[in-house]
Amino acid sequence: MSHELLRQPKWRVIDQSHFGPLFDAKQSFATDDALCTAVGSGRSDPVVRTWVHEHTVVLGAADTKLPHIAEAVSFLRRQGYRVVVRNSGGLAVVLDSGVLNISLVFPETGRSIAVEQGYEAMCALMAAMLAPYGVTIEAGEVVGSYCPGRYDLSIGGQKFAGISQRRVRGGVAVQIYLCVTGSGSARAELIRRFYELGRQGKQTTFAYPLVDPAVMASLSELTGRPLSVAELLVALWRTLQSFGGQLYSSALEGEEWEWYEYYWARMVERNAVVSFEKPSGTGNVTADV
């Protein structure tokens, strides 16, 4: 079934990997919700969206319950990071120019897509995409990583990617972050310090991860090759084509912009509730989205 999901007649490609430092992660989560609505209602072909955000830490809802969350967020901001609370599951992750995010958006109309099927489709895509690099990918929780989960992707015990899902109005967005370049352990150290400051030794009902920077790495580190986000983008598109799909480039259009504005407002509200920022303005991107 995982490969079936990848065998789409057409893939609508929305590449937002080059928007630069002004591209806010809240815009990405609003965009995926708008695309779920479009794909789920049959107004759009399945979508592959690629996105990069610079100097951003994305938190999960549970992270906002840390006893000393304000101090922990203040630390991240002093290090030069934006802080955004996402609308999908999971915990804190680091996004920067060396991290490629991929969203696959499928329709669930006509037949349901089990949670495991979405995860397995992304795992199958990554296995095929990275096969030319001669690495063996394992799926399973990497203890000591940040945002640990059953579908962590690792090589030799070191995690380089994590997968989450979001379901909105008949559409399913399967999202992955790939640490392509840079230091995986340095990113993990940032999150380790975030949790240390957020907990400060206090007991919590939720079991936050005890991050060990040694268990995280980038694909460049793991393969010993100077990879780039651009190279992985080409590998992604070629791999999707290998499953028989026709790819065409696109952007948000028509009523998708109205849905985007609605979901953007919800993201802004979500972030304001936890006192990280005040609602203001719209979420329009100056470049074509």
PDB file of C-alpha atoms in Angstrom, residues 21-204:
ATOM      1  CA  PRO A  21      14.864  34.171   5.671  1.00  0.00           C
ATOM      2  CA  LEU A  22      11.562  36.067   5.454  1.00  0.00           C
ATOM      3  CA  PHE A  23       9.606  32.849   4.864  1.00  0.00           C
ATOM      4  CA  ASP A  24       7.908  32.082   8.207  1.00  0.00           C
ATOM      5  CA  ALA A  25       7.224  28.479   9.258  1.00  0.00           C
ATOM      6  CA  LYS A  26       3.650  29.430  10.214  1.00  0.00           C
ATOM      7  CA  GLN A  27       3.107  30.071   6.505  1.00  0.00           C
ATOM      8  CA  SER A  28       4.204  26.517   5.720  1.00  0.00           C
ATOM      9  CA  PHE A  29       1.757  24.914   8.115  1.00  0.00           C
ATOM     10  CA  ALA A  30      -1.047  27.128   6.811  1.00  0.00           C
ATOM     11  CA  THR A  31      -0.089  26.216   3.245  1.00  0.00           C
ATOM     12  CA  ASP A  32      -0.234  22.479   3.955  1.00  0.00           C
ATOM     13  CA  ASP A  33      -3.689  22.863   5.501  1.00  0.00           C
ATOM     14  CA  ALA A  34      -4.880  24.806   2.451  1.00  0.00           C
ATOM     15  CA  LEU A  35      -3.465  22.115   0.175  1.00  0.00           C
ATOM     16  CA  CYS A  36      -5.103  19.350   2.246  1.00  0.00           C
ATOM     17  CA  THR A  37      -8.405  21.152   1.720  1.00  0.00           C
ATOM     18  CA  ALA A  38      -7.780  21.461  -2.038  1.00  0.00           C
ATOM     19  CA  VAL A  39      -6.606  17.862  -2.501  1.00  0.00           C
ATOM     20  CA  GLY A  40      -9.268  16.443  -0.175  1.00  0.00           C
ATOM     21  CA  SER A  41     -12.047  18.220  -2.088  1.00  0.00           C
ATOM     22  CA  GLY A  42     -10.770  16.986  -5.462  1.00  0.00           C
ATOM     23  CA  ARG A  43      -9.788  20.466  -6.631  1.00  0.00           C
ATOM     24  CA  SER A  44      -6.113  19.536  -6.839  1.00  0.00           C
ATOM     25  CA  ASP A  45      -3.925  16.623  -7.841  1.00  0.00           C
ATOM     26  CA  PRO A  46      -1.801  15.112  -5.070  1.00  0.00           C
ATOM     27  CA  VAL A  47       0.925  17.555  -4.058  1.00  0.00           C
ATOM     28  CA  VAL A  48       4.616  17.333  -3.255  1.00  0.00           C
ATOM     29  CA  ARG A  49       5.687  20.533  -1.530  1.00  0.00           C
ATOM     30  CA  THR A  50       9.289  21.268  -0.630  1.00  0.00           C
ATOM     31  CA  TRP A  51      10.184  23.940   1.890  1.00  0.00           C
ATOM     32  CA  VAL A  52      13.109  25.370   3.835  1.00  0.00           C
ATOM     33  CA  HIS A  53      13.009  27.738   6.807  1.00  0.00           C
ATOM     34  CA  GLU A  54      16.054  29.466   8.218  1.00  0.00           C
ATOM     35  CA  HIS A  55      16.942  29.757  11.915  1.00  0.00           C
ATOM     36  CA  THR A  56      13.665  28.368  13.214  1.00  0.00           C
ATOM     37  CA  VAL A  57      12.742  26.039  16.049  1.00  0.00           C
ATOM     38  CA  VAL A  58       9.303  24.483  15.635  1.00  0.00           C
ATOM     39  CA  LEU A  59       7.678  23.382  18.881  1.00  0.00           C
ATOM     40  CA  GLY A  60       4.881  20.897  19.478  1.00  0.00           C
ATOM     41  CA  ALA A  61       1.900  21.690  21.679  1.00  0.00           C
ATOM     42  CA  ALA A  62       3.355  19.617  24.546  1.00  0.00           C
ATOM     43  CA  ASP A  63       6.516  21.747  24.551  1.00  0.00           C
ATOM     44  CA  THR A  64       4.481  24.809  25.491  1.00  0.00           C
ATOM     45  CA  LYS A  65       3.628  23.101  28.813  1.00  0.00           C
ATOM     46  CA  LEU A  66       7.243  23.060  30.021  1.00  0.00           C
ATOM     47  CA  PRO A  67       7.466  24.585  33.523  1.00  0.00           C
ATOM     48  CA  HIS A  68       9.912  27.276  32.369  1.00  0.00           C
ATOM     49  CA  ILE A  69       8.858  27.611  28.728  1.00  0.00           C
ATOM     50  CA  ALA A  70       9.341  31.405  28.648  1.00  0.00           C
ATOM     51  CA  GLU A  71      12.968  31.107  29.723  1.00  0.00           C
ATOM     52  CA  ALA A  72      13.594  28.273  27.261  1.00  0.00           C
ATOM     53  CA  VAL A  73      12.084  30.256  24.370  1.00  0.00           C
ATOM     54  CA  SER A  74      14.077  33.332  25.373  1.00  0.00           C
ATOM     55  CA  PHE A  75      17.247  31.219  25.112  1.00  0.00           C
ATOM     56  CA  LEU A  76      16.357  30.101  21.573  1.00  0.00           C
ATOM     57  CA  ARG A  77      15.700  33.664  20.510  1.00  0.00           C
ATOM     58  CA  ARG A  78      19.036  34.814  21.937  1.00  0.00           C
ATOM     59  CA  GLN A  79      20.653  32.197  19.708  1.00  0.00           C
ATOM     60  CA  GLY A  80      18.975  33.852  16.711  1.00  0.00           C
ATOM     61  CA  TYR A  81      16.068  31.434  16.207  1.00  0.00           C
ATOM     62  CA  ARG A  82      12.417  32.143  15.528  1.00  0.00           C
ATOM     63  CA  VAL A  83      10.058  30.027  17.604  1.00  0.00           C
ATOM     64  CA  VAL A  84       6.848  28.649  16.093  1.00  0.00           C
ATOM     65  CA  VAL A  85       4.260  26.252  17.535  1.00  0.00           C
ATOM     66  CA  ARG A  86       3.064  23.844  14.865  1.00  0.00           C
ATOM     67  CA  ASN A  87      -0.426  22.486  14.306  1.00  0.00           C
ATOM     68  CA  SER A  88       0.677  18.891  13.687  1.00  0.00           C
ATOM     69  CA  GLY A  89       1.988  16.342  16.157  1.00  0.00           C
ATOM     70  CA  GLY A  90       5.477  15.977  17.511  1.00  0.00           C
ATOM     71  CA  LEU A  91       7.949  17.938  19.612  1.00  0.00           C
ATOM     72  CA  ALA A  92      10.719  20.488  19.065  1.00  0.00           C
ATOM     73  CA  VAL A  93      12.773  20.327  15.859  1.00  0.00           C
ATOM     74  CA  VAL A  94      15.380  22.610  14.327  1.00  0.00           C
ATOM     75  CA  LEU A  95      14.935  24.029  10.834  1.00  0.00           C
ATOM     76  CA  ASP A  96      17.667  25.882   8.976  1.00  0.00           C
ATOM     77  CA  SER A  97      19.077  26.259   5.471  1.00  0.00           C
ATOM     78  CA  GLY A  98      20.547  22.739   5.647  1.00  0.00           C
ATOM     79  CA  VAL A  99      17.215  21.063   6.457  1.00  0.00           C
ATOM     80  CA  LEU A 100      14.901  20.088   3.603  1.00  0.00           C
ATOM     81  CA  ASN A 101      11.225  19.624   4.455  1.00  0.00           C
ATOM     82  CA  ILE A 102       8.946  17.604   2.182  1.00  0.00           C
ATOM     83  CA  SER A 103       5.158  17.368   2.361  1.00  0.00           C
ATOM     84  CA  LEU A 104       3.224  14.742   0.423  1.00  0.00           C
ATOM     85  CA  VAL A 105      -0.475  15.617   0.288  1.00  0.00           C
ATOM     86  CA  PHE A 106      -2.872  12.781  -0.603  1.00  0.00           C
ATOM     87  CA  PRO A 107      -6.675  12.674  -0.955  1.00  0.00           C
ATOM     88  CA  GLU A 108      -8.536  10.468   1.465  1.00  0.00           C
ATOM     89  CA  THR A 109     -11.799  10.663  -0.445  1.00  0.00           C
ATOM     90  CA  GLY A 110     -13.084   7.288  -1.601  1.00  0.00           C
ATOM     91  CA  ARG A 111     -10.759   5.296   0.645  1.00  0.00           C
ATOM     92  CA  SER A 112      -9.194   5.929   4.012  1.00  0.00           C
ATOM     93  CA  ILE A 113      -5.436   6.117   4.473  1.00  0.00           C
ATOM     94  CA  ALA A 114      -4.280   4.556   7.723  1.00  0.00           C
ATOM     95  CA  VAL A 115      -1.736   6.499   9.737  1.00  0.00           C
ATOM     96  CA  GLU A 116       0.833   3.733   9.213  1.00  0.00           C
ATOM     97  CA  GLN A 117       0.286   3.829   5.440  1.00  0.00           C
ATOM     98  CA  GLY A 118       1.176   7.506   5.298  1.00  0.00           C
ATOM     99  CA  TYR A 119       4.348   6.946   7.284  1.00  0.00           C
ATOM    100  CA  GLU A 120       5.319   3.894   5.254  1.00  0.00           C
ATOM    101  CA  ALA A 121       4.827   5.769   1.979  1.00  0.00           C
ATOM    102  CA  MET A 122       7.279   8.437   3.094  1.00  0.00           C
ATOM    103  CA  CYS A 123       9.740   5.796   4.316  1.00  0.00           C
ATOM    104  CA  ALA A 124       9.520   4.006   0.947  1.00  0.00           C
ATOM    105  CA  LEU A 125      10.108   7.272  -0.884  1.00  0.00           C
ATOM    106  CA  MET A 126      13.182   8.056   1.226  1.00  0.00           C
ATOM    107  CA  ALA A 127      14.594   4.544   0.771  1.00  0.00           C
ATOM    108  CA  ALA A 128      14.284   4.830  -3.021  1.00  0.00           C
ATOM    109  CA  MET A 129      15.550   8.404  -3.088  1.00  0.00           C
ATOM    110  CA  LEU A 130      18.670   7.682  -1.022  1.00  0.00           C
ATOM    111  CA  ALA A 131      19.470   4.253  -2.498  1.00  0.00           C
ATOM    112  CA  PRO A 132      22.047   5.690  -4.954  1.00  0.00           C
ATOM    113  CA  TYR A 133      24.096   6.920  -1.987  1.00  0.00           C
ATOM    114  CA  GLY A 134      24.721   3.353  -0.816  1.00  0.00           C
ATOM    115  CA  VAL A 135      23.232   3.755   2.639  1.00  0.00           C
ATOM    116  CA  THR A 136      20.937   1.473   4.621  1.00  0.00           C
ATOM    117  CA  ILE A 137      18.061   3.364   6.208  1.00  0.00           C
ATOM    118  CA  GLU A 138      16.361   2.104   9.343  1.00  0.00           C
ATOM    119  CA  ALA A 139      12.913   3.217  10.537  1.00  0.00           C
ATOM    120  CA  GLY A 140      12.261   3.173  14.271  1.00  0.00           C
ATOM    121  CA  GLU A 141      12.548   5.377  17.318  1.00  0.00           C
ATOM    122  CA  VAL A 142      16.040   6.662  18.026  1.00  0.00           C
ATOM    123  CA  VAL A 143      16.246   7.097  21.786  1.00  0.00           C
ATOM    124  CA  GLY A 144      18.018  10.339  22.687  1.00  0.00           C
ATOM    125  CA  SER A 145      16.988  12.163  19.529  1.00  0.00           C
ATOM    126  CA  TYR A 146      14.796  15.233  19.510  1.00  0.00           C
ATOM    127  CA  CYS A 147      11.159  14.718  18.451  1.00  0.00           C
ATOM    128  CA  PRO A 148      11.519  10.917  18.774  1.00  0.00           C
ATOM    129  CA  GLY A 149       8.952   8.680  17.103  1.00  0.00           C
ATOM    130  CA  ARG A 150       8.304   5.230  15.660  1.00  0.00           C
ATOM    131  CA  TYR A 151       9.216   6.467  12.190  1.00  0.00           C
ATOM    132  CA  ASP A 152      12.514   8.175  12.891  1.00  0.00           C
ATOM    133  CA  LEU A 153      14.897   7.525  10.005  1.00  0.00           C
ATOM    134  CA  SER A 154      18.472   6.683  10.867  1.00  0.00           C
ATOM    135  CA  ILE A 155      21.701   5.311   9.444  1.00  0.00           C
ATOM    136  CA  GLY A 156      23.961   3.346  11.765  1.00  0.00           C
ATOM    137  CA  GLY A 157      21.924   4.434  14.779  1.00  0.00           C
ATOM    138  CA  GLN A 158      22.131   8.160  14.018  1.00  0.00           C
ATOM    139  CA  LYS A 159      18.909   9.957  13.174  1.00  0.00           C
ATOM    140  CA  PHE A 160      18.736  12.302  10.192  1.00  0.00           C
ATOM    141  CA  ALA A 161      14.985  12.634   9.629  1.00  0.00           C
ATOM    142  CA  GLY A 162      11.600  12.591  11.342  1.00  0.00           C
ATOM    143  CA  ILE A 163       8.073  12.224   9.975  1.00  0.00           C
ATOM    144  CA  SER A 164       4.734  13.683  11.069  1.00  0.00           C
ATOM    145  CA  GLN A 165       1.201  13.796   9.667  1.00  0.00           C
ATOM    146  CA  ARG A 166      -1.613  16.300   9.444  1.00  0.00           C
ATOM    147  CA  ARG A 167      -5.194  15.501   8.337  1.00  0.00           C
ATOM    148  CA  VAL A 168      -7.560  18.267   7.249  1.00  0.00           C
ATOM    149  CA  ARG A 169     -10.882  18.030   5.370  1.00  0.00           C
ATOM    150  CA  GLY A 170     -10.239  14.847   3.434  1.00  0.00           C
ATOM    151  CA  GLY A 171      -6.568  15.553   2.766  1.00  0.00           C
ATOM    152  CA  VAL A 172      -3.549  13.899   4.405  1.00  0.00           C
ATOM    153  CA  ALA A 173      -0.220  15.727   4.599  1.00  0.00           C
ATOM    154  CA  VAL A 174       2.760  13.499   5.409  1.00  0.00           C
ATOM    155  CA  GLN A 175       5.661  15.752   6.378  1.00  0.00           C
ATOM    156  CA  ILE A 176       9.345  14.934   6.793  1.00  0.00           C
ATOM    157  CA  TYR A 177      12.381  16.981   7.747  1.00  0.00           C
ATOM    158  CA  LEU A 178      15.698  15.839   6.298  1.00  0.00           C
ATOM    159  CA  CYS A 179      18.911  17.100   7.881  1.00  0.00           C
ATOM    160  CA  VAL A 180      20.921  17.321   4.660  1.00  0.00           C
ATOM    161  CA  THR A 181      23.958  19.384   5.612  1.00  0.00           C
ATOM    162  CA  GLY A 182      25.511  20.858   8.744  1.00  0.00           C
ATOM    163  CA  SER A 183      25.987  19.318  12.167  1.00  0.00           C
ATOM    164  CA  GLY A 184      23.234  17.082  13.473  1.00  0.00           C
ATOM    165  CA  SER A 185      24.780  17.056  16.930  1.00  0.00           C
ATOM    166  CA  ALA A 186      24.921  20.873  17.062  1.00  0.00           C
ATOM    167  CA  ARG A 187      21.205  21.053  16.296  1.00  0.00           C
ATOM    168  CA  ALA A 188      20.553  18.433  18.961  1.00  0.00           C
ATOM    169  CA  GLU A 189      22.620  20.348  21.508  1.00  0.00           C
ATOM    170  CA  LEU A 190      20.425  23.403  20.946  1.00  0.00           C
ATOM    171  CA  ILE A 191      17.302  21.350  21.714  1.00  0.00           C
ATOM    172  CA  ARG A 192      18.988  19.590  24.651  1.00  0.00           C
ATOM    173  CA  ARG A 193      19.689  22.999  26.196  1.00  0.00           C
ATOM    174  CA  PHE A 194      16.104  24.132  25.419  1.00  0.00           C
ATOM    175  CA  TYR A 195      14.668  21.236  27.427  1.00  0.00           C
ATOM    176  CA  GLU A 196      17.218  21.681  30.196  1.00  0.00           C
ATOM    177  CA  LEU A 197      16.144  25.296  30.629  1.00  0.00           C
ATOM    178  CA  GLY A 198      12.488  24.437  30.160  1.00  0.00           C
ATOM    179  CA  ARG A 199      12.481  21.747  32.867  1.00  0.00           C
ATOM    180  CA  GLN A 200      15.153  22.971  35.288  1.00  0.00           C
ATOM    181  CA  GLY A 201      14.939  19.655  37.114  1.00  0.00           C
ATOM    182  CA  LYS A 202      11.207  19.789  37.755  1.00  0.00           C
ATOM    183  CA  GLN A 203       9.038  16.711  37.432  1.00  0.00           C
ATOM    184  CA  THR A 204       6.613  16.858  34.504  1.00  0.00           C
TER     185      THR A 204
END
